[in-house]
Short mmCIF file of C-alpha atoms in Angstrom, two decimals:
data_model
loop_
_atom_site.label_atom_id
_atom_site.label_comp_id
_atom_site.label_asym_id
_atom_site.label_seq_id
_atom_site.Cartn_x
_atom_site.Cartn_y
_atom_site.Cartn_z
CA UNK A 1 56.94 -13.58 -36.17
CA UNK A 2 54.06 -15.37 -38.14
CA UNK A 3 54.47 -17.75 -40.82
CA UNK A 4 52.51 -18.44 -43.50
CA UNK A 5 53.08 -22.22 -45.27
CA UNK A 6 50.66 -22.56 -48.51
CA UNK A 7 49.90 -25.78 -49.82
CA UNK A 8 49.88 -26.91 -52.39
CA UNK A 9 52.77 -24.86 -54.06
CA UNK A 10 51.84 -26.04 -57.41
CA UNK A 11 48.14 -27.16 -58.32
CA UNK A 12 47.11 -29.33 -62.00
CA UNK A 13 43.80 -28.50 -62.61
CA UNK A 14 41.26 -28.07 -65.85
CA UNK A 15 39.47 -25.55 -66.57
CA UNK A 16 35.66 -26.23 -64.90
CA UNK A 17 37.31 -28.00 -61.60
CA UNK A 18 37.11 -26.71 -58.38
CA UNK A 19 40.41 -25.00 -56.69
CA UNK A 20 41.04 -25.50 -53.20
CA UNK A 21 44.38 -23.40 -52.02
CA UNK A 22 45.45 -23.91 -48.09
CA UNK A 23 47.38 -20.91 -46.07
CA UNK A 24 48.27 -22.34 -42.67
CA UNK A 25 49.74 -19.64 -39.65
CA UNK A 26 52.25 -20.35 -37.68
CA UNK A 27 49.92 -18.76 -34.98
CA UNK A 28 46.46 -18.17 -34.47
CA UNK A 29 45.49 -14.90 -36.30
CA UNK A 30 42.64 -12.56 -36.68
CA UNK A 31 40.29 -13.26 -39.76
CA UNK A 32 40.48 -9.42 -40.26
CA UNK A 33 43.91 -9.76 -40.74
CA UNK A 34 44.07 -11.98 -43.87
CA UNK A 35 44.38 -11.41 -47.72
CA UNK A 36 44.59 -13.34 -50.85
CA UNK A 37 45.93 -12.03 -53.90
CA UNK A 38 46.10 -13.60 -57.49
CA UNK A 39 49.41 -12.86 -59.69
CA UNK A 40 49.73 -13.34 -63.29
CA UNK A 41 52.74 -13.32 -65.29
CA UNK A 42 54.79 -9.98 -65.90
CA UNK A 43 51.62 -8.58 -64.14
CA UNK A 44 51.20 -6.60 -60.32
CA UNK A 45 49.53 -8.89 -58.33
CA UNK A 46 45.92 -8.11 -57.69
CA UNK A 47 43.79 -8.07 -54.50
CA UNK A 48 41.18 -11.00 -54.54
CA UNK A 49 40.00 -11.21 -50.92
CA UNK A 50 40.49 -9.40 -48.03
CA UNK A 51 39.57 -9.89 -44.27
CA UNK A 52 39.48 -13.56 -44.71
CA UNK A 53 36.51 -13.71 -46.98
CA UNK A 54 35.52 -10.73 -48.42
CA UNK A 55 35.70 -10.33 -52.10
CA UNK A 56 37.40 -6.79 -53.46
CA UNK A 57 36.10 -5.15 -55.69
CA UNK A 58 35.11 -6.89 -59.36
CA UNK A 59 36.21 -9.69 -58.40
CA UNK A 60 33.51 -12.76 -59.85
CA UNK A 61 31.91 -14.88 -56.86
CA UNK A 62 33.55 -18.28 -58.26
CA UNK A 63 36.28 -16.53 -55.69
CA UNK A 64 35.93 -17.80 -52.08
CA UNK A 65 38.07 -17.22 -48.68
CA UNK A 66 36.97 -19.05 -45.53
CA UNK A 67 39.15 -20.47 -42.66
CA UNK A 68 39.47 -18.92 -39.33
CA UNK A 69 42.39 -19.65 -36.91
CA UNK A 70 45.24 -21.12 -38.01
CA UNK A 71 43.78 -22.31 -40.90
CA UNK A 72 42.47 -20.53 -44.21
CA UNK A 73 41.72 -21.48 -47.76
CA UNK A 74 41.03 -20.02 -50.92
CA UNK A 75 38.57 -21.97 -53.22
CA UNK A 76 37.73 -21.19 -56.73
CA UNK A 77 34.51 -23.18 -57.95
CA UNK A 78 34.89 -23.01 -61.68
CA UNK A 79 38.41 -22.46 -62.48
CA UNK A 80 38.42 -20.21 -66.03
CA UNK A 81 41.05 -19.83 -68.08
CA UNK A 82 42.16 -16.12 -66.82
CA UNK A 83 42.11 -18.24 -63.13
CA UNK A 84 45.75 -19.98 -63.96
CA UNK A 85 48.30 -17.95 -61.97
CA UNK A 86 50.20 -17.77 -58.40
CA UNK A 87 48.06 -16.93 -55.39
CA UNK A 88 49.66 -15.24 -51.96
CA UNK A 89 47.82 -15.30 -48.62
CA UNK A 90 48.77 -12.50 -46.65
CA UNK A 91 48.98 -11.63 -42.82
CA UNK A 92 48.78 -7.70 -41.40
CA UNK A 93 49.74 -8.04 -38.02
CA UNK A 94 49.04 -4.59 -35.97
CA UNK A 95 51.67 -4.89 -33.46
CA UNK A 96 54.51 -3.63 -35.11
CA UNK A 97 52.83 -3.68 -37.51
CA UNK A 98 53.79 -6.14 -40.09
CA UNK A 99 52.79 -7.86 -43.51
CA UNK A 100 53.63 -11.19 -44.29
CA UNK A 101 53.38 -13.13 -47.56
CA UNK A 102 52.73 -16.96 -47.71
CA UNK A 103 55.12 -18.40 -50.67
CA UNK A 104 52.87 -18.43 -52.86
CA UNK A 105 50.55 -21.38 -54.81
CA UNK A 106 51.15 -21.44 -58.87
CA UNK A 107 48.09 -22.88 -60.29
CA UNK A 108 48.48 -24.47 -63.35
CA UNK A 109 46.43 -25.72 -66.56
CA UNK A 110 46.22 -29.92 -66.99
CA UNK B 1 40.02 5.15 -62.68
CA UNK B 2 42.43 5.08 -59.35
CA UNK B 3 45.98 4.09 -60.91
CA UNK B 4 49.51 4.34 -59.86
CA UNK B 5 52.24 4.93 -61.91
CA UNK B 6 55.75 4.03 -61.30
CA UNK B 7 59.10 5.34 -62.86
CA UNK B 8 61.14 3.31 -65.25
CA UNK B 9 63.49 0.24 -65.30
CA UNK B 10 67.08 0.82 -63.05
CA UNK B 11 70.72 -0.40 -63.05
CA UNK B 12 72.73 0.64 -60.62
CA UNK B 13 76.29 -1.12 -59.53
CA UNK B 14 76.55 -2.50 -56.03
CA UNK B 15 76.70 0.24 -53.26
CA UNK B 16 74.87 2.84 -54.96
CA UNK B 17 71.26 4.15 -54.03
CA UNK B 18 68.27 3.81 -56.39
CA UNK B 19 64.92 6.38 -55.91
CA UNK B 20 61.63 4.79 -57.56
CA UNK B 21 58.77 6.95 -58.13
CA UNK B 22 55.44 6.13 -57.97
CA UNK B 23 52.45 8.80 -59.21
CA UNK B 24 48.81 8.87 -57.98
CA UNK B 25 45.95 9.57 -59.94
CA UNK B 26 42.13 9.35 -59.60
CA UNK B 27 41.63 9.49 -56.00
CA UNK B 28 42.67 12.07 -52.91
CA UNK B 29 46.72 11.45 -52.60
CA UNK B 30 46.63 12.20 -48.91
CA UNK B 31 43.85 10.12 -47.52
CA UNK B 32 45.65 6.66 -48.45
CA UNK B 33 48.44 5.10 -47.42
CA UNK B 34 51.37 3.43 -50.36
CA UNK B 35 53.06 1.00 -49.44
CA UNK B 36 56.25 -0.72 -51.44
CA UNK B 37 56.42 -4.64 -51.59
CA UNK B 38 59.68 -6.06 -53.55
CA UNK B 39 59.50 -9.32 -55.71
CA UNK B 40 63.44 -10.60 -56.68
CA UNK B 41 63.35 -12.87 -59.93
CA UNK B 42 61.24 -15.91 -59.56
CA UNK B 43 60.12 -15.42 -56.06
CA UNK B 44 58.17 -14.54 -53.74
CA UNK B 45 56.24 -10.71 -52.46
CA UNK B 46 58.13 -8.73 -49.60
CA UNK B 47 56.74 -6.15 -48.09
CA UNK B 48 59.17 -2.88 -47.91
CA UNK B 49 57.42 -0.24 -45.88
CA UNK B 50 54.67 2.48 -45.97
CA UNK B 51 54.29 6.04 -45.66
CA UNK B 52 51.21 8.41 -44.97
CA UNK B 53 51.32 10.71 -47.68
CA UNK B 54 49.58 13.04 -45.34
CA UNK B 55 51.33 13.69 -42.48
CA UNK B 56 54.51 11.74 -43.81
CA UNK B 57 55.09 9.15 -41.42
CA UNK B 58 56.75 5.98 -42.54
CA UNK B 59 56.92 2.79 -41.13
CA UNK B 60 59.38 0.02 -42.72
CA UNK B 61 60.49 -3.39 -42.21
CA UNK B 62 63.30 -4.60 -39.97
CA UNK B 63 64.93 -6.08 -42.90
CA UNK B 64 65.30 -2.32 -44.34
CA UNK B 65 65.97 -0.23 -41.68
CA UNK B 66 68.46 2.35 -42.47
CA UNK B 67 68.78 1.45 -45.75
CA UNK B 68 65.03 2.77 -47.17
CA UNK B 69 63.68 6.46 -47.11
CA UNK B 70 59.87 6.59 -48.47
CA UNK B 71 58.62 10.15 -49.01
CA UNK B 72 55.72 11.49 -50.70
CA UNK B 73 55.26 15.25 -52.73
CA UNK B 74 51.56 15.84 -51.81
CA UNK B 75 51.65 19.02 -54.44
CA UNK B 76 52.47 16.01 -57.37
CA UNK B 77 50.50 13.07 -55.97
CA UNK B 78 53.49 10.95 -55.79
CA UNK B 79 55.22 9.06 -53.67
CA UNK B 80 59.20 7.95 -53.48
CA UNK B 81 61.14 5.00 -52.35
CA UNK B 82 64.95 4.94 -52.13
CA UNK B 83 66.74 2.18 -51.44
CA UNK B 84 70.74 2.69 -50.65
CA UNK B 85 73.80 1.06 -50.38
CA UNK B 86 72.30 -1.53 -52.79
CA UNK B 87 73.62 -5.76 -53.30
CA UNK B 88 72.83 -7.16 -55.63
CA UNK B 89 70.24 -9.60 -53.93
CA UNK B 90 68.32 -6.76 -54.13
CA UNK B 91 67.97 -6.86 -57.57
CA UNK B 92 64.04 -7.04 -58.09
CA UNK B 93 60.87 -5.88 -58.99
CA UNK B 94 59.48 -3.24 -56.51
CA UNK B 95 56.15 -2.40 -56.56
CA UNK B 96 53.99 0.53 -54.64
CA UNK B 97 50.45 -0.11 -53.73
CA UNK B 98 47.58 1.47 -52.31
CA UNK B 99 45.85 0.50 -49.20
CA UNK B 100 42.40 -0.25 -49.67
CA UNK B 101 40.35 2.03 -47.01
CA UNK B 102 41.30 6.04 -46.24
CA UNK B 103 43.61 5.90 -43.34
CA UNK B 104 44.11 2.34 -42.95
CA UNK B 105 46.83 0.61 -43.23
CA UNK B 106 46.21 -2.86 -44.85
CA UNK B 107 45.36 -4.72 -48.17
CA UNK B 108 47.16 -3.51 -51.38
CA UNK B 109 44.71 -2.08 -53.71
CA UNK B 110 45.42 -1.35 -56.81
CA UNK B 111 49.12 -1.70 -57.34
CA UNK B 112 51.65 -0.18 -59.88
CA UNK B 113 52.94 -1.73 -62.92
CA UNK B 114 56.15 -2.60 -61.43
CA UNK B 115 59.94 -1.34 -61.34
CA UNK B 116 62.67 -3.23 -62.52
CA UNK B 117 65.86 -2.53 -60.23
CA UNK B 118 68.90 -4.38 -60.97
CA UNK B 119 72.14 -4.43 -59.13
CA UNK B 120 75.49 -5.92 -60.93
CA UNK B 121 78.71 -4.61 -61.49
#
């Protein structure tokens, strides 16, 4: 069963900085096979990027998802006010098949 | 607009069942997938299971085997999850989802508003 360990699980940041949110596998995975979402409070979380690094729909291009591997990240190159909130990586494994969340990274305003 | 619309807040005593509805508007019912991902209080996303509204196949997690029963009316564009013999760890919020593409089976998009189910005695 994959596991997915994000880091940092709470990030400081200002508004105008530059995000960077880690998702490590336990196991090497398929980029199709990975998700971000973004969750604000008392709110359904949201899909932000799917198949490693393609952006859903409306979502603005300060939203990035590279990695490949083991290894994926999430960046956000302007963080705007409406950014603050918890992200979740997300594995769909086909086998059985199965979806697993990361724990989740709550960004927060310095 | 494609939303999804889920039934209203729950309390139910330990060992009872709880069905949550979830209605579909603003897109073809049958050619997507719903899934149902729980979140308990201050945690984490869990995924549930899915069905195929279409041909009504359901796949769920380990976890919730024999417990859950996901079913979908195609003539109301909604789909059901009920969750029995209930604890009261899983008191949560469960949410259904849509899967992005027709017919596939990944990436939640959009997702309902949410359903409160809590479990005390």
């Amino acid at each position: 069963e994959i596991v997915l360990t994000q880091s940092p699980g709470t990030m400081s940041l200002s508004p105008g900085e530059r995000a960077t949110l880690s998702c490590r596998s336990s196991q090497t995975v398929s980029r199709n096979n990975l998700a971000w979402y973004q969750q604000k409070p008392g709110q359904a979380p949201r899909l932000l990027i799917y198949d490693a690094s393609s952006r859903a729909t409306g979502i603005p291009d300060r939203f990035t998802g590279s990695g490949s591997g083991t290894d994926f990240t999430l960046t956000i190159s302007r963080l705007e006010p409406e950014d603050f909130a918890v992200y979740y990586c997300q594995h769909y494994g086909s086998s059985s098949p199965t979806y697993t969340f990361g724990q989740g990274t709550k960004l927060e305003i310095k | 607009q494609v939303q999804l619309v889920q039934s209203g807040a729950e309390v139910k005593k330990p060992g009872a069942s709880v069905k949550v509805s979830c209605k579909a508007s603003g897109y073809t019912f049958i050619d997507y997938y719903i899934h149902w991902v729980r979140q308990a209080p201050g945690q984490g996303l869990e995924w549930v299971g899915w069905i195929n509204p279409n041909s009504g196949a359901t796949n769920y997690a380990q976890k919730f085997q024999g417990r859950v029963t996901m079913t979908g009316d195609t003539s109301i564009s909604t789909a059901y999850m009920e969750l029995s013999s209930l604890r009261p760890d899983d008191t949560a919020v469960y949410y259904c989802a849509r899967v992005l593409i027709p017919r596939a089976q990944r990436w939640f998009d959009p997702w309902g508003q949410g359903t409160l189910v809590t479990v005390s005695s």
